[in-house]
PDB file of C-alpha atoms and ligand atoms in Angstrom:
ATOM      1  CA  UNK A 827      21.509 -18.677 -13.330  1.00 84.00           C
ATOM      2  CA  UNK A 828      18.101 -18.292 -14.986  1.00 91.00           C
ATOM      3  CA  UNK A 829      15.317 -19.311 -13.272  1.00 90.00           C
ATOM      4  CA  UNK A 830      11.739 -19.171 -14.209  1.00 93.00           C
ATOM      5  CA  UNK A 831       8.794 -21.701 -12.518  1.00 94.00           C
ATOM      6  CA  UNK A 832       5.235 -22.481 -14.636  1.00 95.00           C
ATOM      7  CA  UNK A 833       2.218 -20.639 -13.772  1.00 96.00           C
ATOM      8  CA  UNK A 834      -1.277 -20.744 -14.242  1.00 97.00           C
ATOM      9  CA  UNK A 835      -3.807 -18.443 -14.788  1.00 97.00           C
ATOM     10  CA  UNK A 836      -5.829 -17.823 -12.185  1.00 97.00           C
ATOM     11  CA  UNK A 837      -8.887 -15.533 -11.721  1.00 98.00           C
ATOM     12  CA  UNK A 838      -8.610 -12.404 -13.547  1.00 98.00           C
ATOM     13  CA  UNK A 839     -10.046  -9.087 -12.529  1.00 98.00           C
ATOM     14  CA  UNK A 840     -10.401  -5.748 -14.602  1.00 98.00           C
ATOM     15  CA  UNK A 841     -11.613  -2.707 -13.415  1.00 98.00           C
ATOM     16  CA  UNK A 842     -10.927   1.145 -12.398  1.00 98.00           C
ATOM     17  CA  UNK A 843      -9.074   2.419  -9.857  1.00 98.00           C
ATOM     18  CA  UNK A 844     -10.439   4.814  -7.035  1.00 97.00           C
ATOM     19  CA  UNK A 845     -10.433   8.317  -7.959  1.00 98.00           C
ATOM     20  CA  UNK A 846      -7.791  10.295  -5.779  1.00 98.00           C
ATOM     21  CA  UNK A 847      -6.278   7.323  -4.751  1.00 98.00           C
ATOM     22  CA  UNK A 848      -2.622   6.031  -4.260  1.00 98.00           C
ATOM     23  CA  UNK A 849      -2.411   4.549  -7.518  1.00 98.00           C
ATOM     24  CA  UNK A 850       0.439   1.612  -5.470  1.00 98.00           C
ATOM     25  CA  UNK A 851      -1.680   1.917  -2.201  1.00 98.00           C
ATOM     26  CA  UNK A 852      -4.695   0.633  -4.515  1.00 98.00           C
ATOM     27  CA  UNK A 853      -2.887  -1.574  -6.310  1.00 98.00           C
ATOM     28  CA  UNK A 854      -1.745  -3.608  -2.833  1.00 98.00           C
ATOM     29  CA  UNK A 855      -4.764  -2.873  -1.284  1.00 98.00           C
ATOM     30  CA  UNK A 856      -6.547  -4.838  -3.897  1.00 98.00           C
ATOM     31  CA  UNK A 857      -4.352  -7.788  -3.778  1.00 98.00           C
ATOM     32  CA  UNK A 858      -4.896  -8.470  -0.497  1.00 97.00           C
ATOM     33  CA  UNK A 859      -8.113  -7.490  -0.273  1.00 97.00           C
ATOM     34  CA  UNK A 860      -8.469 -10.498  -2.639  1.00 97.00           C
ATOM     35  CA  UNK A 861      -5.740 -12.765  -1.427  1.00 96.00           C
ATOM     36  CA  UNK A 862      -4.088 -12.488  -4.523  1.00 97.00           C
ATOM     37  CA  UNK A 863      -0.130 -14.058  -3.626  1.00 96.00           C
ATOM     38  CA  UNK A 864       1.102 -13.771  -7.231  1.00 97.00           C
ATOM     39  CA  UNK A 865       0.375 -12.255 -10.686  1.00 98.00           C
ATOM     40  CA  UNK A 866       0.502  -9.609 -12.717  1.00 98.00           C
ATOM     41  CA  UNK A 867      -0.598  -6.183 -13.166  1.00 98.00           C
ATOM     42  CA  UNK A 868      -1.593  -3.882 -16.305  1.00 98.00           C
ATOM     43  CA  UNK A 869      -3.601  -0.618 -16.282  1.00 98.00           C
ATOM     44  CA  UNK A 870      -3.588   2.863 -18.426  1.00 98.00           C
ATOM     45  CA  UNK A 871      -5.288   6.237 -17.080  1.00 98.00           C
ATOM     46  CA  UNK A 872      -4.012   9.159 -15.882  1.00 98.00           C
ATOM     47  CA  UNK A 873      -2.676  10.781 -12.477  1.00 98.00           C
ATOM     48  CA  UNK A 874      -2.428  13.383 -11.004  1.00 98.00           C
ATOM     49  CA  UNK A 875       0.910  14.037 -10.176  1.00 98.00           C
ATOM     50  CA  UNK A 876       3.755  10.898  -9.874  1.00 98.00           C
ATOM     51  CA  UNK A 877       6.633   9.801  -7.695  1.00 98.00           C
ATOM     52  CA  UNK A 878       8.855   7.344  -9.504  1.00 98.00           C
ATOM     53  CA  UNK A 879      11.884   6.008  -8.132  1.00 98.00           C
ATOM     54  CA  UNK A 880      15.509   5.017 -10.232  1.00 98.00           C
ATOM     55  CA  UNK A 881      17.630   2.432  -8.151  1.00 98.00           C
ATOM     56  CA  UNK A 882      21.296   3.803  -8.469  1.00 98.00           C
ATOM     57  CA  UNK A 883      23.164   0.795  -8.932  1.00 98.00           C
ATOM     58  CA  UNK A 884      26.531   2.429  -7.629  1.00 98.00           C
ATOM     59  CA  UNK A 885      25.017   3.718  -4.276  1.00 98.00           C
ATOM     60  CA  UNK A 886      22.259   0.632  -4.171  1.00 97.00           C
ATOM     61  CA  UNK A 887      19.433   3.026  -2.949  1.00 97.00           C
ATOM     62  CA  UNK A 888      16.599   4.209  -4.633  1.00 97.00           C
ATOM     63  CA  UNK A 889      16.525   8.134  -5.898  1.00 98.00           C
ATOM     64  CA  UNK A 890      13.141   9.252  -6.042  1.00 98.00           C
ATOM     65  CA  UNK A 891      11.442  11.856  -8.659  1.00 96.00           C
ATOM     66  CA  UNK A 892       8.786  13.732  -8.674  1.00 97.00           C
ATOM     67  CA  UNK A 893       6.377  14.769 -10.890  1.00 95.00           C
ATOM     68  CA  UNK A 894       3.760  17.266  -9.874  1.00 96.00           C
ATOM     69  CA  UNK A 895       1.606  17.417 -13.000  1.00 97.00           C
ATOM     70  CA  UNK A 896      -1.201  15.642 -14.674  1.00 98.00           C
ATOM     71  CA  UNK A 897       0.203  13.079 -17.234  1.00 98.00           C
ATOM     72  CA  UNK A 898      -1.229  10.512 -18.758  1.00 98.00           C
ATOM     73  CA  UNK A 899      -0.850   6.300 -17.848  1.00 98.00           C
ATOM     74  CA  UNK A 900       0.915   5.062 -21.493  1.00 98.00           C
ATOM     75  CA  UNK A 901       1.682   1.805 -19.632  1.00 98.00           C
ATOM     76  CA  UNK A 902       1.930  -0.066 -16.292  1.00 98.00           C
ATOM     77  CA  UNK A 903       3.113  -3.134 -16.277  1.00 98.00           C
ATOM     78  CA  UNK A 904       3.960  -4.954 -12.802  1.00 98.00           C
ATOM     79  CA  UNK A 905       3.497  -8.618 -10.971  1.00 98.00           C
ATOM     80  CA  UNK A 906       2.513  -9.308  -7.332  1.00 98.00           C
ATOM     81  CA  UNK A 907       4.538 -11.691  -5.462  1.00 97.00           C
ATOM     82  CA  UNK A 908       4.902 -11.971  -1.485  1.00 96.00           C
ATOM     83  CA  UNK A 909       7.216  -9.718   0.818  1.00 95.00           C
ATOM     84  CA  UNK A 910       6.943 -10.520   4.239  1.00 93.00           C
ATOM     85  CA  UNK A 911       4.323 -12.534   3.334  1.00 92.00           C
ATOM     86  CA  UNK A 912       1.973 -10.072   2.125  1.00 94.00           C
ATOM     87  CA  UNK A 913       0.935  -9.388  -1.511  1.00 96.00           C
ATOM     88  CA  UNK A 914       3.803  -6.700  -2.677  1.00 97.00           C
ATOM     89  CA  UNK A 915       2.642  -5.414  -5.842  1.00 98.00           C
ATOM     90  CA  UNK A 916       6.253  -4.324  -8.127  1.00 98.00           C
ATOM     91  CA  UNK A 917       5.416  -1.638 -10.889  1.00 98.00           C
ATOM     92  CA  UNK A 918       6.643   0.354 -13.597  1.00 98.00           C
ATOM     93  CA  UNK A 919       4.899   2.905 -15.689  1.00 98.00           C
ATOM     94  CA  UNK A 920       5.881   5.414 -18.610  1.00 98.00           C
ATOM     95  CA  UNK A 921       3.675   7.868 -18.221  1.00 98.00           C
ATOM     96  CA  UNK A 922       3.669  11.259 -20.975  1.00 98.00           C
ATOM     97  CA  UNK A 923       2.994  14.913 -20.075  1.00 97.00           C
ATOM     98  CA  UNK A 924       1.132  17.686 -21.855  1.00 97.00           C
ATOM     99  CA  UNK A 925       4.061  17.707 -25.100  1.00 97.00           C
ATOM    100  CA  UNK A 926       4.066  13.686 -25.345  1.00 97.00           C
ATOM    101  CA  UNK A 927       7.274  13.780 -23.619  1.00 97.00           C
ATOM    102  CA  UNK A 928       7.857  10.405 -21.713  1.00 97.00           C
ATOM    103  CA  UNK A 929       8.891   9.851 -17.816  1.00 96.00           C
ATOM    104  CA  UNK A 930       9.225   6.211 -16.261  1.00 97.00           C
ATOM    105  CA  UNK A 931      10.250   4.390 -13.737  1.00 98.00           C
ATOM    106  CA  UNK A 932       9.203   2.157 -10.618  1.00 98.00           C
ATOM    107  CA  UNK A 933       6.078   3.428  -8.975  1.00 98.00           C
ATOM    108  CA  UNK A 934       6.086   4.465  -5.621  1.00 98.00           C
ATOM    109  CA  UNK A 935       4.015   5.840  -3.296  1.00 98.00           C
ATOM    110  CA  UNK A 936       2.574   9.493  -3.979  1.00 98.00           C
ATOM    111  CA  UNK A 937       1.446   8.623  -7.313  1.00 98.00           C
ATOM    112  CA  UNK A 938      -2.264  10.171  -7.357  1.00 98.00           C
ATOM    113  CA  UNK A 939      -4.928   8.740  -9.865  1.00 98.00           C
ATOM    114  CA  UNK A 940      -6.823  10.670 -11.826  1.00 98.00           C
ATOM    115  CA  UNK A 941      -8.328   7.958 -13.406  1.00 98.00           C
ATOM    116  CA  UNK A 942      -6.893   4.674 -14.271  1.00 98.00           C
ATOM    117  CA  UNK A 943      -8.271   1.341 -15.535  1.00 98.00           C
ATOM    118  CA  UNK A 944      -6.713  -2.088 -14.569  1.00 98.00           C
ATOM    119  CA  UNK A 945      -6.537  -5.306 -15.027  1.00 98.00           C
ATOM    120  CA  UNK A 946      -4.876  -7.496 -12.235  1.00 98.00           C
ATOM    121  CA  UNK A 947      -4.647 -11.311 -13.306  1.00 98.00           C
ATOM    122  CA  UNK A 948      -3.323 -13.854 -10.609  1.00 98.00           C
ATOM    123  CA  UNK A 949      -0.725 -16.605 -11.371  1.00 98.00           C
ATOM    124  CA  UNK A 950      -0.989 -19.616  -9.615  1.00 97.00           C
ATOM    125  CA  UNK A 951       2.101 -21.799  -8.993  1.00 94.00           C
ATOM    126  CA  UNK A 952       4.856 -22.206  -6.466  1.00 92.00           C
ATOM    127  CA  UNK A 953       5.300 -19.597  -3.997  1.00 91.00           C
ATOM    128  CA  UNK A 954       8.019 -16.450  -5.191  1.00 93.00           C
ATOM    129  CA  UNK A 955       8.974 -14.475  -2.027  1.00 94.00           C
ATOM    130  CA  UNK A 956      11.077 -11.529  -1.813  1.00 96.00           C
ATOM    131  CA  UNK A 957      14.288 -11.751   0.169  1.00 94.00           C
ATOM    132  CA  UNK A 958      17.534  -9.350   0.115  1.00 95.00           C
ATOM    133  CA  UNK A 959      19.735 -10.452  -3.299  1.00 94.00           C
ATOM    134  CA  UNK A 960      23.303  -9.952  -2.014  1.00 95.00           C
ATOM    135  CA  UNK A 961      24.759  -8.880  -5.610  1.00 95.00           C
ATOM    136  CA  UNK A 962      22.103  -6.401  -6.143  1.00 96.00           C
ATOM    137  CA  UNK A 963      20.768  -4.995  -2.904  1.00 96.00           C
ATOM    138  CA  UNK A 964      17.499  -5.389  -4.029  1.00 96.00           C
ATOM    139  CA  UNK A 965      14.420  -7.846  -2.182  1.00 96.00           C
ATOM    140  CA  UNK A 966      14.496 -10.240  -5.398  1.00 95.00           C
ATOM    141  CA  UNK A 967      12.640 -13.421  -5.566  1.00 94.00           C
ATOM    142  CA  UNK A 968      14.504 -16.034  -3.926  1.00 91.00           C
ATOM    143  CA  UNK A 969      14.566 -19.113  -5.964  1.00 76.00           C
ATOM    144  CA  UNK A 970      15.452 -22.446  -4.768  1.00 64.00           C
TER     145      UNK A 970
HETATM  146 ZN1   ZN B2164      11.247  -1.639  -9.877  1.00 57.04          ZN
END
């Protein structure tokens, strides 16, 4: 069943990310840093080299790939919701290497920045936590 709650805007913050940083790491880092429980994330840049992951829905366990060159950021697009009640920021990016050929999938740690503006805008509403979704094998947001 579909189930979707009403936000609200909350405060909304837009600036760059640190320069060899862990583009995720930052990303988390900031949200707590800033007790930020739920929203969403956007940024463009570039990195250094990526890690993406592709959940195999067969095997229900991530496959991780990597890419060690410098592409650029076309899109991230992500929210922030609470796992083990922390800020978990979820991602995905498309990001394009020197030939404009695209690569995407869910960030994960070992993605480097190069440089890479953001904007991270919180959502204020009920609380979504992140438990284990039987069908799926994924921490999905349990909704009551
Ligand atoms: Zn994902």
């Amino acid at each position: 069943m579909t189930r979707m709650e009403q936000v609200q805007p909350g405060k909304t913050f837009l600036g760059r990310l640190a320069h060899d940083g862990d583009l995720l790491e930052e990303l988390n880092a900031f949200c707590a840093e800033h007790g930020i429980r739920h929203g969403r994330v956007e940024a463009i840049g570039a990195v250094k080299k990526a890690r993406l992951g592709y959940y195999n829905q067969a095997t229900r366990e991530y496959e991780f790939h990597e890419c060690n060159e410098p592409m650029e950021i076309t899109n991230l697009t992500g929210n922030v919701s609470l796992k083990d009640s922390q800020p978990f920021v979820h991602a995905h990016v498309t990001l394009t290497d020197k030939a404009g050929r695209a690569f995407g999938g869910h960030l994960a740690p070992g993605t480097i920045v190069f440089a890479c503006e953001a904007l991270v805008q919180e959502l204020e509403g009920p609380d979504f936590h992140r438990a284990f979704d039987e069908p799926t094998g994924l921490p999905l947001w349990e909704m009551k």
